[in-house]
Amino acid sequence: MGIEFTKYHGLGNDFILIDNRTSTEPCLTPEQAVKWCDRHFGIGADGVIFALPDQDGHDYTMRIFNSDGSEPEMCGNGIRCLAKFLVDLEAADANVSSESLLPRSYKIHTLAGVMVPKIEASGQVTVDMGQPHLLAAEIPTTLAVADQKVIAQPLEVAGQTWDVTCVSMGNPHCITFVEDVAAIALETIGPKFEHHAVFPQRTNTEFIEVVRRDYLKMRVWERGAGITLACGTGACAVLVAGVLNDICDRRATIELPGGPLEIEWSELDQRVYMTGPAEMVFAGQSSI
Ligand SMILES: N[C@H](CCC[C@H](N)C(=O)O)C(=O)O
């Protein structure tokens, strides 16, 4: 009898979701997660997400392993998929339709703090992603003094100097603004940013083309996953970086290769809100 799983994606950033509600530890090791994420010898995904029981009075706990087996603090597209997975599980347990339970919010404990995804009746998911962290020590990066922000700082990567802005959404992001995002050789430059010495915990890297102050185009090289079609925490970090550099509004559409995300950095509570889809693809049992 294999382990049951369900595949979901958020704008093509795809995840294997596992109902882990009866144990407080993930049922797979990071090494097994690498095998499950392999797109030829396994199921294929950018990561594995575990729905664990609640902690400290929250509804559930989310843990995630990237496709390289590393464990990030948070995943924006992933938590939208987790919310959809949870409402599907609860509907199956109650023998009702998922739609009948909408709208539905969850308080999810993550390594980046408590996140609150809300599935609207439309199926779109809005997530309160909390406040961004901007000090060098919080990213973390050694590119600036620990209690300083990193905004438009020069960073040499692969013999070229890039102006970078760093933002943490619980996980690290290095953002740079370019003229033509399609011209970036992501597979070459991405790993050089990810493993750069100024990022002691590696980094996700986002390359951004500003089309309008409320419309940005983004491509991403993710820590622990490489090129993905979308990155939710990355889109949030990009919006914050755009505001800090005064090149975008506090509410904008971030266009990713997999589709658009609506991001707002609220002036009122300084929290970042992300809205986007989460789709179920298939369910199965794995014997690897
Ligand atoms: N690779 C990321 C985690 C997944 C983030 C991304 N898929 C998202 O939607 O936020 C990291 O190691 O920080």
mmCIF file of C-alpha atoms and ligand atoms in Angstrom:
data_model
loop_
_atom_site.group_PDB
_atom_site.id
_atom_site.type_symbol
_atom_site.label_atom_id
_atom_site.label_comp_id
_atom_site.label_asym_id
_atom_site.label_seq_id
_atom_site.Cartn_x
_atom_site.Cartn_y
_atom_site.Cartn_z
ATOM 1 C CA MET A 1 0.000 0.000 0.000
ATOM 2 C CA GLY A 2 1.687 3.208 -1.161
ATOM 3 C CA ILE A 3 1.425 6.694 0.339
ATOM 4 C CA GLU A 4 -1.536 8.690 -0.990
ATOM 5 C CA PHE A 5 -0.810 12.124 -2.451
ATOM 6 C CA THR A 6 -2.556 14.854 -4.445
ATOM 7 C CA LYS A 7 -0.898 17.117 -7.016
ATOM 8 C CA TYR A 8 -1.824 20.827 -7.039
ATOM 9 C CA HIS A 9 -0.296 23.851 -8.727
ATOM 10 C CA GLY A 10 -0.347 27.615 -8.304
ATOM 11 C CA LEU A 11 0.310 29.151 -11.749
ATOM 12 C CA GLY A 12 2.392 26.137 -12.737
ATOM 13 C CA ASN A 13 4.473 26.109 -9.523
ATOM 14 C CA ASP A 14 3.526 22.562 -8.674
ATOM 15 C CA PHE A 15 3.481 20.594 -5.463
ATOM 16 C CA ILE A 16 2.789 17.129 -4.107
ATOM 17 C CA LEU A 17 0.462 17.474 -1.112
ATOM 18 C CA ILE A 18 0.236 14.838 1.583
ATOM 19 C CA ASP A 19 -2.418 14.467 4.309
ATOM 20 C CA ASN A 20 -0.111 14.239 7.320
ATOM 21 C CA ARG A 21 -2.785 15.202 9.917
ATOM 22 C CA THR A 22 -2.223 12.147 12.124
ATOM 23 C CA SER A 23 1.450 12.847 12.866
ATOM 24 C CA THR A 24 3.468 15.891 13.925
ATOM 25 C CA GLU A 25 6.424 14.944 11.709
ATOM 26 C CA PRO A 26 6.485 14.743 7.879
ATOM 27 C CA CYS A 27 5.963 11.188 6.649
ATOM 28 C CA LEU A 28 8.768 11.534 4.069
ATOM 29 C CA THR A 29 12.454 12.277 4.561
ATOM 30 C CA PRO A 30 14.070 15.054 2.484
ATOM 31 C CA GLU A 31 15.817 12.330 0.464
ATOM 32 C CA GLN A 32 12.441 10.722 -0.353
ATOM 33 C CA ALA A 33 11.065 14.155 -1.299
ATOM 34 C CA VAL A 34 13.875 14.536 -3.850
ATOM 35 C CA LYS A 35 12.871 11.211 -5.428
ATOM 36 C CA TRP A 36 9.152 12.105 -5.432
ATOM 37 C CA CYS A 37 9.896 15.479 -7.119
ATOM 38 C CA ASP A 38 11.993 13.940 -9.912
ATOM 39 C CA ARG A 39 10.118 14.616 -13.173
ATOM 40 C CA HIS A 40 11.361 11.388 -14.819
ATOM 41 C CA PHE A 41 11.865 8.807 -12.090
ATOM 42 C CA GLY A 42 9.232 10.162 -9.706
ATOM 43 C CA ILE A 43 5.890 11.981 -9.610
ATOM 44 C CA GLY A 44 7.433 15.349 -10.560
ATOM 45 C CA ALA A 45 7.028 18.624 -8.638
ATOM 46 C CA ASP A 46 8.789 21.766 -7.396
ATOM 47 C CA GLY A 47 8.255 20.565 -3.812
ATOM 48 C CA VAL A 48 6.383 18.367 -1.333
ATOM 49 C CA ILE A 49 3.973 19.983 1.160
ATOM 50 C CA PHE A 50 2.739 18.272 4.330
ATOM 51 C CA ALA A 51 -0.585 19.134 6.020
ATOM 52 C CA LEU A 52 0.290 18.586 9.695
ATOM 53 C CA PRO A 53 -1.896 18.993 12.803
ATOM 54 C CA ASP A 54 -2.340 22.413 14.426
ATOM 55 C CA GLN A 55 0.139 23.995 16.821
ATOM 56 C CA ASP A 56 -0.528 26.666 19.466
ATOM 57 C CA GLY A 57 -4.207 26.984 18.597
ATOM 58 C CA HIS A 58 -3.852 27.364 14.824
ATOM 59 C CA ASP A 59 -5.814 25.222 12.385
ATOM 60 C CA TYR A 60 -2.941 23.337 10.756
ATOM 61 C CA THR A 61 0.822 23.370 10.301
ATOM 62 C CA MET A 62 2.571 23.507 6.916
ATOM 63 C CA ARG A 63 5.988 21.998 6.273
ATOM 64 C CA ILE A 64 7.555 21.959 2.798
ATOM 65 C CA PHE A 65 10.591 20.349 1.199
ATOM 66 C CA ASN A 66 11.995 21.896 -2.006
ATOM 67 C CA SER A 67 12.772 19.535 -4.884
ATOM 68 C CA ASP A 68 16.426 19.501 -3.747
ATOM 69 C CA GLY A 69 15.319 18.309 -0.288
ATOM 70 C CA SER A 70 16.018 21.609 1.506
ATOM 71 C CA GLU A 71 13.304 22.962 3.812
ATOM 72 C CA PRO A 72 12.253 26.591 3.218
ATOM 73 C CA GLU A 73 10.459 28.712 5.796
ATOM 74 C CA MET A 74 7.475 29.502 3.590
ATOM 75 C CA CYS A 75 5.925 29.053 0.129
ATOM 76 C CA GLY A 76 3.308 31.426 -1.262
ATOM 77 C CA ASN A 77 1.949 29.364 -4.165
ATOM 78 C CA GLY A 78 2.245 26.318 -1.905
ATOM 79 C CA ILE A 79 0.099 27.725 0.891
ATOM 80 C CA ARG A 80 -2.651 28.555 -1.591
ATOM 81 C CA CYS A 81 -2.494 24.926 -2.771
ATOM 82 C CA LEU A 82 -2.502 23.740 0.862
ATOM 83 C CA ALA A 83 -5.651 25.772 1.600
ATOM 84 C CA LYS A 84 -7.404 24.199 -1.420
ATOM 85 C CA PHE A 85 -6.173 20.732 -0.339
ATOM 86 C CA LEU A 86 -7.499 21.250 3.200
ATOM 87 C CA VAL A 87 -10.958 22.323 2.070
ATOM 88 C CA ASP A 88 -11.026 19.307 -0.292
ATOM 89 C CA LEU A 89 -10.029 17.004 2.600
ATOM 90 C CA GLU A 90 -12.618 18.536 4.952
ATOM 91 C CA ALA A 91 -15.314 18.249 2.273
ATOM 92 C CA ALA A 92 -14.454 14.573 1.687
ATOM 93 C CA ASP A 93 -14.496 13.893 5.452
ATOM 94 C CA ALA A 94 -17.966 15.533 5.689
ATOM 95 C CA ASN A 95 -19.191 14.004 2.404
ATOM 96 C CA VAL A 96 -20.110 17.428 1.002
ATOM 97 C CA SER A 97 -18.820 19.457 -1.976
ATOM 98 C CA SER A 98 -15.776 21.686 -1.447
ATOM 99 C CA GLU A 99 -17.741 24.601 -2.895
ATOM 100 C CA SER A 100 -20.316 24.255 -0.094
ATOM 101 C CA LEU A 101 -17.591 25.084 2.464
ATOM 102 C CA LEU A 102 -16.499 28.329 0.767
ATOM 103 C CA PRO A 103 -15.485 30.964 1.663
ATOM 104 C CA ARG A 104 -13.083 29.315 4.122
ATOM 105 C CA SER A 105 -10.072 30.768 5.978
ATOM 106 C CA TYR A 106 -7.292 28.917 7.761
ATOM 107 C CA LYS A 107 -4.658 29.932 10.302
ATOM 108 C CA ILE A 108 -1.586 28.023 9.186
ATOM 109 C CA HIS A 109 1.503 27.712 11.365
ATOM 110 C CA THR A 110 4.678 27.885 9.230
ATOM 111 C CA LEU A 111 8.386 28.302 9.927
ATOM 112 C CA ALA A 112 7.881 31.935 8.838
ATOM 113 C CA GLY A 113 5.045 32.537 11.316
ATOM 114 C CA VAL A 114 1.250 32.276 11.056
ATOM 115 C CA MET A 115 -0.160 32.788 7.560
ATOM 116 C CA VAL A 116 -3.885 33.175 6.790
ATOM 117 C CA PRO A 117 -5.099 31.920 3.409
ATOM 118 C CA LYS A 118 -8.760 32.535 2.513
ATOM 119 C CA ILE A 119 -10.461 30.623 -0.310
ATOM 120 C CA GLU A 120 -13.158 32.832 -1.840
ATOM 121 C CA ALA A 121 -16.358 31.426 -3.373
ATOM 122 C CA SER A 122 -14.753 32.145 -6.746
ATOM 123 C CA GLY A 123 -11.938 29.700 -5.933
ATOM 124 C CA GLN A 124 -9.323 32.462 -5.862
ATOM 125 C CA VAL A 125 -7.155 32.370 -2.730
ATOM 126 C CA THR A 126 -6.063 35.507 -0.861
ATOM 127 C CA VAL A 127 -3.221 35.087 1.636
ATOM 128 C CA ASP A 128 -2.155 37.453 4.412
ATOM 129 C CA MET A 129 1.592 36.896 4.032
ATOM 130 C CA GLY A 130 2.532 39.049 7.020
ATOM 131 C CA GLN A 131 5.017 41.911 7.061
ATOM 132 C CA PRO A 132 8.222 41.837 4.979
ATOM 133 C CA HIS A 133 11.584 41.790 6.745
ATOM 134 C CA LEU A 134 14.086 44.271 5.338
ATOM 135 C CA LEU A 135 17.203 44.390 7.516
ATOM 136 C CA ALA A 136 20.325 42.650 6.193
ATOM 137 C CA ALA A 137 20.457 40.310 9.217
ATOM 138 C CA GLU A 138 16.800 39.279 8.593
ATOM 139 C CA ILE A 139 17.272 38.349 4.922
ATOM 140 C CA PRO A 140 19.979 37.105 5.820
ATOM 141 C CA THR A 141 22.775 38.738 3.828
ATOM 142 C CA THR A 142 26.214 40.184 4.500
ATOM 143 C CA LEU A 143 25.786 42.653 1.636
ATOM 144 C CA ALA A 144 25.162 45.418 4.209
ATOM 145 C CA VAL A 145 25.578 46.069 7.918
ATOM 146 C CA ALA A 146 23.186 43.828 9.920
ATOM 147 C CA ASP A 147 20.715 46.588 10.909
ATOM 148 C CA GLN A 148 20.688 48.232 7.484
ATOM 149 C CA LYS A 149 18.261 47.699 4.592
ATOM 150 C CA VAL A 150 19.594 46.483 1.219
ATOM 151 C CA ILE A 151 18.069 48.755 -1.436
ATOM 152 C CA ALA A 152 19.660 49.134 -4.898
ATOM 153 C CA GLN A 153 23.060 47.923 -3.640
ATOM 154 C CA PRO A 154 25.699 46.845 -6.191
ATOM 155 C CA LEU A 155 26.460 43.111 -6.249
ATOM 156 C CA GLU A 156 28.965 41.497 -8.619
ATOM 157 C CA VAL A 157 27.711 38.223 -10.066
ATOM 158 C CA ALA A 158 29.379 36.418 -12.971
ATOM 159 C CA GLY A 159 31.563 39.427 -13.827
ATOM 160 C CA GLN A 160 28.613 41.836 -14.017
ATOM 161 C CA THR A 161 27.471 44.412 -11.429
ATOM 162 C CA TRP A 162 23.740 44.234 -10.587
ATOM 163 C CA ASP A 163 21.775 46.681 -8.436
ATOM 164 C CA VAL A 164 19.940 44.416 -5.968
ATOM 165 C CA THR A 165 17.283 44.914 -3.306
ATOM 166 C CA CYS A 166 16.811 42.199 -0.679
ATOM 167 C CA VAL A 167 13.515 41.309 1.020
ATOM 168 C CA SER A 168 12.547 38.400 3.274
ATOM 169 C CA MET A 169 9.009 37.032 3.314
ATOM 170 C CA GLY A 170 10.256 34.516 5.837
ATOM 171 C CA ASN A 171 12.489 33.203 3.045
ATOM 172 C CA PRO A 172 15.245 35.201 1.345
ATOM 173 C CA HIS A 173 14.775 37.093 -1.946
ATOM 174 C CA CYS A 174 17.263 39.057 -4.035
ATOM 175 C CA ILE A 175 15.531 41.311 -6.592
ATOM 176 C CA THR A 176 17.062 43.119 -9.561
ATOM 177 C CA PHE A 177 15.313 45.311 -12.146
ATOM 178 C CA VAL A 178 16.263 44.844 -15.823
ATOM 179 C CA GLU A 179 15.276 46.304 -19.213
ATOM 180 C CA ASP A 180 14.242 43.001 -20.816
ATOM 181 C CA VAL A 181 13.436 40.121 -18.458
ATOM 182 C CA ALA A 182 13.202 37.652 -21.378
ATOM 183 C CA ALA A 183 16.865 38.235 -22.199
ATOM 184 C CA ILE A 184 18.146 36.933 -18.840
ATOM 185 C CA ALA A 185 19.987 33.589 -19.087
ATOM 186 C CA LEU A 186 18.356 32.265 -15.895
ATOM 187 C CA GLU A 187 19.917 28.791 -16.019
ATOM 188 C CA THR A 188 23.387 30.372 -16.090
ATOM 189 C CA ILE A 189 23.055 33.313 -13.742
ATOM 190 C CA GLY A 190 20.464 31.880 -11.343
ATOM 191 C CA PRO A 191 22.741 29.417 -9.524
ATOM 192 C CA LYS A 192 25.449 32.084 -9.195
ATOM 193 C CA PHE A 193 23.035 34.324 -7.287
ATOM 194 C CA GLU A 194 21.588 31.414 -5.276
ATOM 195 C CA HIS A 195 24.995 30.302 -4.002
ATOM 196 C CA HIS A 196 26.632 33.725 -3.727
ATOM 197 C CA ALA A 197 28.784 34.135 -0.590
ATOM 198 C CA VAL A 198 26.742 37.131 0.636
ATOM 199 C CA PHE A 199 23.706 34.821 1.148
ATOM 200 C CA PRO A 200 24.620 32.415 3.978
ATOM 201 C CA GLN A 201 21.272 30.574 3.576
ATOM 202 C CA ARG A 202 21.306 30.897 -0.249
ATOM 203 C CA THR A 203 18.594 33.015 -1.897
ATOM 204 C CA ASN A 204 15.688 33.075 -4.330
ATOM 205 C CA THR A 205 16.392 35.556 -7.145
ATOM 206 C CA GLU A 206 13.826 37.555 -9.105
ATOM 207 C CA PHE A 207 14.506 39.477 -12.344
ATOM 208 C CA ILE A 208 11.921 42.207 -12.951
ATOM 209 C CA GLU A 209 10.853 44.315 -15.925
ATOM 210 C CA VAL A 210 8.609 47.256 -14.976
ATOM 211 C CA VAL A 211 5.936 47.664 -17.677
ATOM 212 C CA ARG A 212 3.804 50.105 -15.680
ATOM 213 C CA ARG A 213 3.765 51.148 -12.019
ATOM 214 C CA ASP A 214 0.929 48.631 -11.508
ATOM 215 C CA TYR A 215 2.194 45.880 -13.841
ATOM 216 C CA LEU A 216 5.573 44.110 -13.532
ATOM 217 C CA LYS A 217 6.939 41.106 -15.422
ATOM 218 C CA MET A 218 8.976 38.615 -13.373
ATOM 219 C CA ARG A 219 11.136 35.563 -13.906
ATOM 220 C CA VAL A 220 12.581 33.617 -10.991
ATOM 221 C CA TRP A 221 15.358 31.251 -10.059
ATOM 222 C CA GLU A 222 14.248 29.615 -6.821
ATOM 223 C CA ARG A 223 16.488 28.470 -3.997
ATOM 224 C CA GLY A 224 16.321 24.690 -3.905
ATOM 225 C CA ALA A 225 14.126 24.365 -6.998
ATOM 226 C CA GLY A 226 15.732 26.306 -9.881
ATOM 227 C CA ILE A 227 13.582 27.862 -12.605
ATOM 228 C CA THR A 228 9.895 27.727 -11.686
ATOM 229 C CA LEU A 229 6.851 29.130 -13.498
ATOM 230 C CA ALA A 230 5.829 31.200 -10.496
ATOM 231 C CA CYS A 231 6.939 32.129 -6.987
ATOM 232 C CA GLY A 232 4.409 33.585 -4.556
ATOM 233 C CA THR A 233 6.786 34.793 -1.846
ATOM 234 C CA GLY A 234 8.957 36.113 -4.680
ATOM 235 C CA ALA A 235 6.088 38.141 -6.152
ATOM 236 C CA CYS A 236 5.413 39.623 -2.699
ATOM 237 C CA ALA A 237 9.100 40.456 -2.223
ATOM 238 C CA VAL A 238 9.191 42.048 -5.697
ATOM 239 C CA LEU A 239 6.250 44.345 -4.938
ATOM 240 C CA VAL A 240 7.929 45.472 -1.710
ATOM 241 C CA ALA A 241 11.252 46.032 -3.524
ATOM 242 C CA GLY A 242 9.461 48.029 -6.240
ATOM 243 C CA VAL A 243 7.865 50.306 -3.621
ATOM 244 C CA LEU A 244 11.192 50.742 -1.795
ATOM 245 C CA ASN A 245 12.773 51.801 -5.108
ATOM 246 C CA ASP A 246 9.738 53.974 -5.966
ATOM 247 C CA ILE A 247 9.153 52.228 -9.280
ATOM 248 C CA CYS A 248 5.773 50.610 -8.560
ATOM 249 C CA ASP A 249 2.585 51.255 -6.630
ATOM 250 C CA ARG A 250 1.674 49.481 -3.389
ATOM 251 C CA ARG A 251 -0.816 47.360 -5.364
ATOM 252 C CA ALA A 252 0.231 45.759 -8.661
ATOM 253 C CA THR A 253 -0.137 42.771 -10.946
ATOM 254 C CA ILE A 254 2.992 40.632 -11.076
ATOM 255 C CA GLU A 255 3.051 38.716 -14.375
ATOM 256 C CA LEU A 256 4.928 35.404 -14.062
ATOM 257 C CA PRO A 257 5.545 32.842 -16.826
ATOM 258 C CA GLY A 258 2.716 30.758 -15.253
ATOM 259 C CA GLY A 259 0.266 33.660 -14.964
ATOM 260 C CA PRO A 260 -0.573 36.751 -12.870
ATOM 261 C CA LEU A 261 -0.627 37.335 -9.123
ATOM 262 C CA GLU A 262 -2.266 40.385 -7.498
ATOM 263 C CA ILE A 263 -0.069 41.736 -4.696
ATOM 264 C CA GLU A 264 -0.702 44.557 -2.237
ATOM 265 C CA TRP A 265 1.560 45.938 0.483
ATOM 266 C CA SER A 266 -0.994 47.513 2.774
ATOM 267 C CA GLU A 267 -0.265 51.061 3.958
ATOM 268 C CA LEU A 268 -2.529 50.435 6.960
ATOM 269 C CA ASP A 269 -0.963 47.366 8.555
ATOM 270 C CA GLN A 270 2.260 47.038 6.493
ATOM 271 C CA ARG A 271 1.243 43.426 5.697
ATOM 272 C CA VAL A 272 1.507 41.932 2.213
ATOM 273 C CA TYR A 273 -1.584 40.344 0.618
ATOM 274 C CA MET A 274 -1.346 37.959 -2.331
ATOM 275 C CA THR A 275 -4.276 36.759 -4.460
ATOM 276 C CA GLY A 276 -4.110 33.951 -6.992
ATOM 277 C CA PRO A 277 -5.404 30.506 -8.008
ATOM 278 C CA ALA A 278 -4.758 26.986 -6.739
ATOM 279 C CA GLU A 279 -5.693 24.022 -8.943
ATOM 280 C CA MET A 280 -5.900 20.302 -8.236
ATOM 281 C CA VAL A 281 -4.372 18.166 -11.015
ATOM 282 C CA PHE A 282 -4.580 14.511 -9.925
ATOM 283 C CA ALA A 283 -4.429 12.165 -6.930
ATOM 284 C CA GLY A 284 -2.530 8.912 -6.625
ATOM 285 C CA GLN A 285 -0.537 6.493 -4.525
ATOM 286 C CA SER A 286 3.234 6.393 -4.585
ATOM 287 C CA SER A 287 5.303 3.277 -4.054
ATOM 288 C CA ILE A 288 8.733 4.983 -4.238
HETATM 289 N N1 LIG B 1 12.169 27.769 -3.093
HETATM 290 C C1 LIG B 1 11.679 28.648 -2.026
HETATM 291 C C2 LIG B 1 10.433 28.041 -1.362
HETATM 292 C C3 LIG B 1 9.247 28.022 -2.302
HETATM 293 C C4 LIG B 1 8.836 29.427 -2.625
HETATM 294 C C5 LIG B 1 7.947 29.593 -3.842
HETATM 295 N N2 LIG B 1 7.621 28.399 -4.572
HETATM 296 C C6 LIG B 1 6.699 30.355 -3.465
HETATM 297 O O1 LIG B 1 5.645 30.177 -4.109
HETATM 298 O O2 LIG B 1 6.801 31.221 -2.542
HETATM 299 C C7 LIG B 1 12.767 28.820 -0.948
HETATM 300 O O3 LIG B 1 13.596 27.915 -0.787
HETATM 301 O O4 LIG B 1 12.710 29.866 -0.243
#
